[in-house]
Structure formats: C-alpha cells, structure tokens
PDB file of C-alpha atoms in Angstrom:
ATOM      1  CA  UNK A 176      94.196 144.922  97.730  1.00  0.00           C
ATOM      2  CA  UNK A 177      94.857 141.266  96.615  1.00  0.00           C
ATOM      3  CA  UNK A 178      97.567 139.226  98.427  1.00  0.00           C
ATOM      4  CA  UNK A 179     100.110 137.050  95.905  1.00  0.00           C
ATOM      5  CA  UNK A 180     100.611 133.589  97.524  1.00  0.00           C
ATOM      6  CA  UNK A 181     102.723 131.527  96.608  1.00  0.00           C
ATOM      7  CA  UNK A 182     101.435 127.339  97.489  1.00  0.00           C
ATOM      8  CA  UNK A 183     104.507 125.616  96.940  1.00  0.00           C
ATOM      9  CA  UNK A 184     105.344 123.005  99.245  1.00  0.00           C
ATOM     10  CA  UNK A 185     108.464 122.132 100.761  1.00  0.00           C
ATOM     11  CA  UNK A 186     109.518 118.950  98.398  1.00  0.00           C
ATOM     12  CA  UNK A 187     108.256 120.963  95.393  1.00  0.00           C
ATOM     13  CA  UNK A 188     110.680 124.098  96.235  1.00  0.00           C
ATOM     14  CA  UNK A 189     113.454 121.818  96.947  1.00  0.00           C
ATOM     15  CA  UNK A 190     113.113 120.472  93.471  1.00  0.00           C
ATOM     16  CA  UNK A 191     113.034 123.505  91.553  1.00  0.00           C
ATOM     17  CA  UNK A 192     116.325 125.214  94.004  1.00  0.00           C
ATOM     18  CA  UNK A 193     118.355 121.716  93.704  1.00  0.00           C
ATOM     19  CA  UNK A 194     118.828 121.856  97.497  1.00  0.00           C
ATOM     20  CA  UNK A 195     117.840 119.467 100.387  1.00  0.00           C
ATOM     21  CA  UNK A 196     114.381 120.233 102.081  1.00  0.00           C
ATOM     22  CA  UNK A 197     115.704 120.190 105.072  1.00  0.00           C
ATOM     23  CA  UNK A 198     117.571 123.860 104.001  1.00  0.00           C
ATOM     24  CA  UNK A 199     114.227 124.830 102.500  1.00  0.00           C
ATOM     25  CA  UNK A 200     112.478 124.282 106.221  1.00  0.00           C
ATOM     26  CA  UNK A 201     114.946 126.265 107.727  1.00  0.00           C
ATOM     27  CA  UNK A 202     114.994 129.024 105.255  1.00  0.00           C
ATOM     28  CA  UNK A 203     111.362 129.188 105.800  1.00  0.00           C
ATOM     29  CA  UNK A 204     111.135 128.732 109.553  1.00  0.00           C
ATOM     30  CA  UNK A 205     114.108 130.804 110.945  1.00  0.00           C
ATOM     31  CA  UNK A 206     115.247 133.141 108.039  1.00  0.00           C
ATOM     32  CA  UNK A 207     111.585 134.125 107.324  1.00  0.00           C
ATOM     33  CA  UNK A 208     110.030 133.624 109.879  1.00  0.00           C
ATOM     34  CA  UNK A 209     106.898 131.525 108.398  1.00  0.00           C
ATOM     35  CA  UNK A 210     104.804 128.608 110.219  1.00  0.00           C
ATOM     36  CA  UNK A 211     103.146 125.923 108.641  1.00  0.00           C
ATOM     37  CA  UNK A 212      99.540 126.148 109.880  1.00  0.00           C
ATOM     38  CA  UNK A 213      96.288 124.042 108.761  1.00  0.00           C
ATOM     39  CA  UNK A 214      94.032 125.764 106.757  1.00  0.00           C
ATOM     40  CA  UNK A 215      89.715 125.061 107.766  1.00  0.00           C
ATOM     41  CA  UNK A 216      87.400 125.467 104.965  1.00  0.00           C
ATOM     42  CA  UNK A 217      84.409 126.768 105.807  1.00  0.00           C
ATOM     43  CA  UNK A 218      81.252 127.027 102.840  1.00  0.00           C
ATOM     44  CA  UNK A 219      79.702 130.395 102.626  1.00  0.00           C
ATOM     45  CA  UNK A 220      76.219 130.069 103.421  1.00  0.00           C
ATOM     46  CA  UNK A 221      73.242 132.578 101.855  1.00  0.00           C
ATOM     47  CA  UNK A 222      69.813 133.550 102.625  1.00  0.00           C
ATOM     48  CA  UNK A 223      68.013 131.260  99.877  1.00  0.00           C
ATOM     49  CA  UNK A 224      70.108 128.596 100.989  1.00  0.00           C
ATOM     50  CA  UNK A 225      67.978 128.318 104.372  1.00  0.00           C
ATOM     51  CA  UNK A 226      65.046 127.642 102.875  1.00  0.00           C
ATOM     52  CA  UNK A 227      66.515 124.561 100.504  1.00  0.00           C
ATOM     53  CA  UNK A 228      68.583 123.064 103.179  1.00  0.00           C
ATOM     54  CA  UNK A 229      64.986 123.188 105.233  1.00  0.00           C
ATOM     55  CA  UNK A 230      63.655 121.703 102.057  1.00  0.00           C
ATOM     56  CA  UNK A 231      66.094 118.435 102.063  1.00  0.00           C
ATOM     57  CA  UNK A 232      65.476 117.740 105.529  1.00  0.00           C
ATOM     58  CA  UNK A 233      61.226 117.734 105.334  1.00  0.00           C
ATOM     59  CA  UNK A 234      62.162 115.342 102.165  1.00  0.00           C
ATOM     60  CA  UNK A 235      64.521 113.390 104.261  1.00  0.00           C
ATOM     61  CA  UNK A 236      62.412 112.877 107.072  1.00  0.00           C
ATOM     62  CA  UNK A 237      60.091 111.889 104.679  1.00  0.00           C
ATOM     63  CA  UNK A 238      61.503 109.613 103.088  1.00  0.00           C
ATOM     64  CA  UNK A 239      62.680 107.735 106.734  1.00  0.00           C
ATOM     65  CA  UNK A 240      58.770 107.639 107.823  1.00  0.00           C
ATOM     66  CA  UNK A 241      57.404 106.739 104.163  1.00  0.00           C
ATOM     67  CA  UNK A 242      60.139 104.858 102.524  1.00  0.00           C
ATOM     68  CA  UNK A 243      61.859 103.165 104.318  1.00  0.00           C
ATOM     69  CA  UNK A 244      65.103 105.138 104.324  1.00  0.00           C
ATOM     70  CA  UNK A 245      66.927 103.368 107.221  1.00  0.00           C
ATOM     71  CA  UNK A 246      66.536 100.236 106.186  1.00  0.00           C
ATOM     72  CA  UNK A 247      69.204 101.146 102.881  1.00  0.00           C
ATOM     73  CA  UNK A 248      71.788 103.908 105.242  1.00  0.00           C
ATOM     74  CA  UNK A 249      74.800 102.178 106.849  1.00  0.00           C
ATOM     75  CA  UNK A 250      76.624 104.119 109.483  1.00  0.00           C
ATOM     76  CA  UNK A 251      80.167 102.552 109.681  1.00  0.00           C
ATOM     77  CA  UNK A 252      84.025 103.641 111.540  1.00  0.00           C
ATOM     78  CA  UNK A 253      87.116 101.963 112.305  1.00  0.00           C
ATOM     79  CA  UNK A 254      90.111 102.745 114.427  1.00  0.00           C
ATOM     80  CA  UNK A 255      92.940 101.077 115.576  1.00  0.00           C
ATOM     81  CA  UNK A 256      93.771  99.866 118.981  1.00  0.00           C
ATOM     82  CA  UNK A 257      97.718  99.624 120.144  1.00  0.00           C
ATOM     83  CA  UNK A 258      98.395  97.017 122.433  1.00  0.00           C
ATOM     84  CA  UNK A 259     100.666  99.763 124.743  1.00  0.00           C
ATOM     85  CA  UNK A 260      97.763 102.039 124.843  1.00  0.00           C
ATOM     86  CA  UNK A 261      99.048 104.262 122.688  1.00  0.00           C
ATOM     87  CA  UNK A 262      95.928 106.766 121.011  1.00  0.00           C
ATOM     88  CA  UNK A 263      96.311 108.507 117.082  1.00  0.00           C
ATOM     89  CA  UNK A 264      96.602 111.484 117.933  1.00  0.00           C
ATOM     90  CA  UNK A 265      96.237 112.275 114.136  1.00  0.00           C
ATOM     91  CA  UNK A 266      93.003 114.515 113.963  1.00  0.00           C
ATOM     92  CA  UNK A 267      93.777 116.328 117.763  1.00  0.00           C
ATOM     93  CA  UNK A 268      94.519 119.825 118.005  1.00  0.00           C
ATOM     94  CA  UNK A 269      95.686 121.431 120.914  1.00  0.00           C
ATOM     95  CA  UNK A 270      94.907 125.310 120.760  1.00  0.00           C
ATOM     96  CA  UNK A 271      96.652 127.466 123.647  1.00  0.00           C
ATOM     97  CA  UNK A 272      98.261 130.630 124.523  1.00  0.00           C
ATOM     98  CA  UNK A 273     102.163 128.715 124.952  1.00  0.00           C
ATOM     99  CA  UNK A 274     102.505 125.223 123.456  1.00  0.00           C
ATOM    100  CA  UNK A 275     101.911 122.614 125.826  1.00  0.00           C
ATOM    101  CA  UNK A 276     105.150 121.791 127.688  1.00  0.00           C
ATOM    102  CA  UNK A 277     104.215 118.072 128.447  1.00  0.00           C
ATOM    103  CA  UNK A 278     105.158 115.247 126.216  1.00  0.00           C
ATOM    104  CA  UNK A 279     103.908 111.503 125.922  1.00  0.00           C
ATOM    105  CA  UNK A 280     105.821 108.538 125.182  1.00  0.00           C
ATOM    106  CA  UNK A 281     104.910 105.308 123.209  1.00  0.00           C
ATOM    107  CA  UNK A 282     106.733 101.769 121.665  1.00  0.00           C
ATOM    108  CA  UNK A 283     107.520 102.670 118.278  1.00  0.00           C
ATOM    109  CA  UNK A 284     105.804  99.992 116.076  1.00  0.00           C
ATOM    110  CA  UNK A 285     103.908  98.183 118.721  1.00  0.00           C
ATOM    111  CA  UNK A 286     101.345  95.603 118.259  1.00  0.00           C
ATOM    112  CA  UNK A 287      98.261  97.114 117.124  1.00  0.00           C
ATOM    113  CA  UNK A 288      94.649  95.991 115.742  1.00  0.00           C
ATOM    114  CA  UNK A 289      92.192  97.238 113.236  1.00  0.00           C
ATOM    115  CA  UNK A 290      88.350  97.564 113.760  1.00  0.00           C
ATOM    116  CA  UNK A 291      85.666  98.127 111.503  1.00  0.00           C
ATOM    117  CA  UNK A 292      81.663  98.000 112.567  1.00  0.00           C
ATOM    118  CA  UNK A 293      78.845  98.970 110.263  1.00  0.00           C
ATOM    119  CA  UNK A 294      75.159  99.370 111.488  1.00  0.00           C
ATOM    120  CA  UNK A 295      71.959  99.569 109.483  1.00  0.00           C
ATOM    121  CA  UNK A 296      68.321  99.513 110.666  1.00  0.00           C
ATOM    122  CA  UNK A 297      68.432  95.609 111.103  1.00  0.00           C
ATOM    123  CA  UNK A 298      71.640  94.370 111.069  1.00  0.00           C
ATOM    124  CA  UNK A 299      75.590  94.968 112.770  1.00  0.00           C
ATOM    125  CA  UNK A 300      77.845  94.536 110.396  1.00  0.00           C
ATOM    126  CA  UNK A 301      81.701  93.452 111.964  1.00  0.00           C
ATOM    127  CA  UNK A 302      85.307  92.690 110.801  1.00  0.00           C
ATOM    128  CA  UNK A 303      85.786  88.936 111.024  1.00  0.00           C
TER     129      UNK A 303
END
C-alpha cells in the first residue's frame, strides 16, 4: 500500500488558497493536527558495495603514502563568535520524552565575528 503525500510548503499553499500563511500554520497545526519534523536521509547500503568502498580506501591510503595526497587536501571551517556569548544553535537537536522546559536568552543583533582556518600538510591557512 503506497502513501499519497502531498510536499507543499507553507508559502506555496498560501499562494495557491489566497490566504495568509499564518492561517495555513494553524490549519495545519491545530485543525489537523500535523508537525513539521526534519526529515534524515540515510543511503541504502548493499553487499557489493563493501567490497568497493574497501577498494577506495586501499587506493586512498595509497595514494597518501605514494603520492603525496596530503600535501593537495585542505581541511577548512568557520563559525561565528558573538560578543554576549551567545552559541548557533542552528544544527542542535534536542531529542526527549517532553520538550525541554528551560529557555535561554541572548542580545538580539549583538556584535559578532567571523572565522575561517584552513590546514593542509604544510601550511595554516587564516582569515586576515
């Protein structure tokens, strides 16, 4: 039995109904019932496929002792630090039984900075 599923969003109903989104959100949330949850993809992984990712990393490791790999791989991240302390939060999931009951506060708009490093076999690579 195959599930129809409709993947409209929000802004995309409330363009084709001609009503505000907010009336769409609350359609959705306390008429129907929905939630909005985030979806994980996850690769389906096979029996041959053991064998060639083994394959890739022999080559790879390889290729670091014989070729000189490292020295042409750079490793880089930024993030951005807010003078209050404040953390992004962005990519942080809190899974539990009840939602948490806590809260944090933060300055709206407060000074912040931007930092990029890169690293390669030889060198550090910085934002200037």
């Amino acid at each position: 039995m195959r599930i129809e599923r409709n993947s409209k969003s929000v802004r995309c109903l409330s363009r084709q109904l001609q009503i505000p989104k907010s009336t769409v959100f609350k359609v959705l949330k306390f008429t129907l019932k929905k939630r909005a949850y985030h979806l994980q993809v996850l690769h389906q992984l096979h029996e041959e496929d053991l064998a060639e990712r083994m394959a890739m990393c022999i080559d790879l490791l390889d290729s670091v002792e014989t070729d000189g790999l490292m020295s042409h791989v750079l490793f880089s991240d930024e993030a951005t630090f807010h003078v209050s302390g404040q953390v992004n939060r962005h990519y942080c999931r809190i899974w539990a039984d009840k939602p948490p009951m806590d809260f944090i506060e933060h300055v709206r708009d407060s000074p912040k900075t931007n930092v990029w490093l890169g690293i390669t076999q030889t060198k550090i690579y910085r934002q200037k």
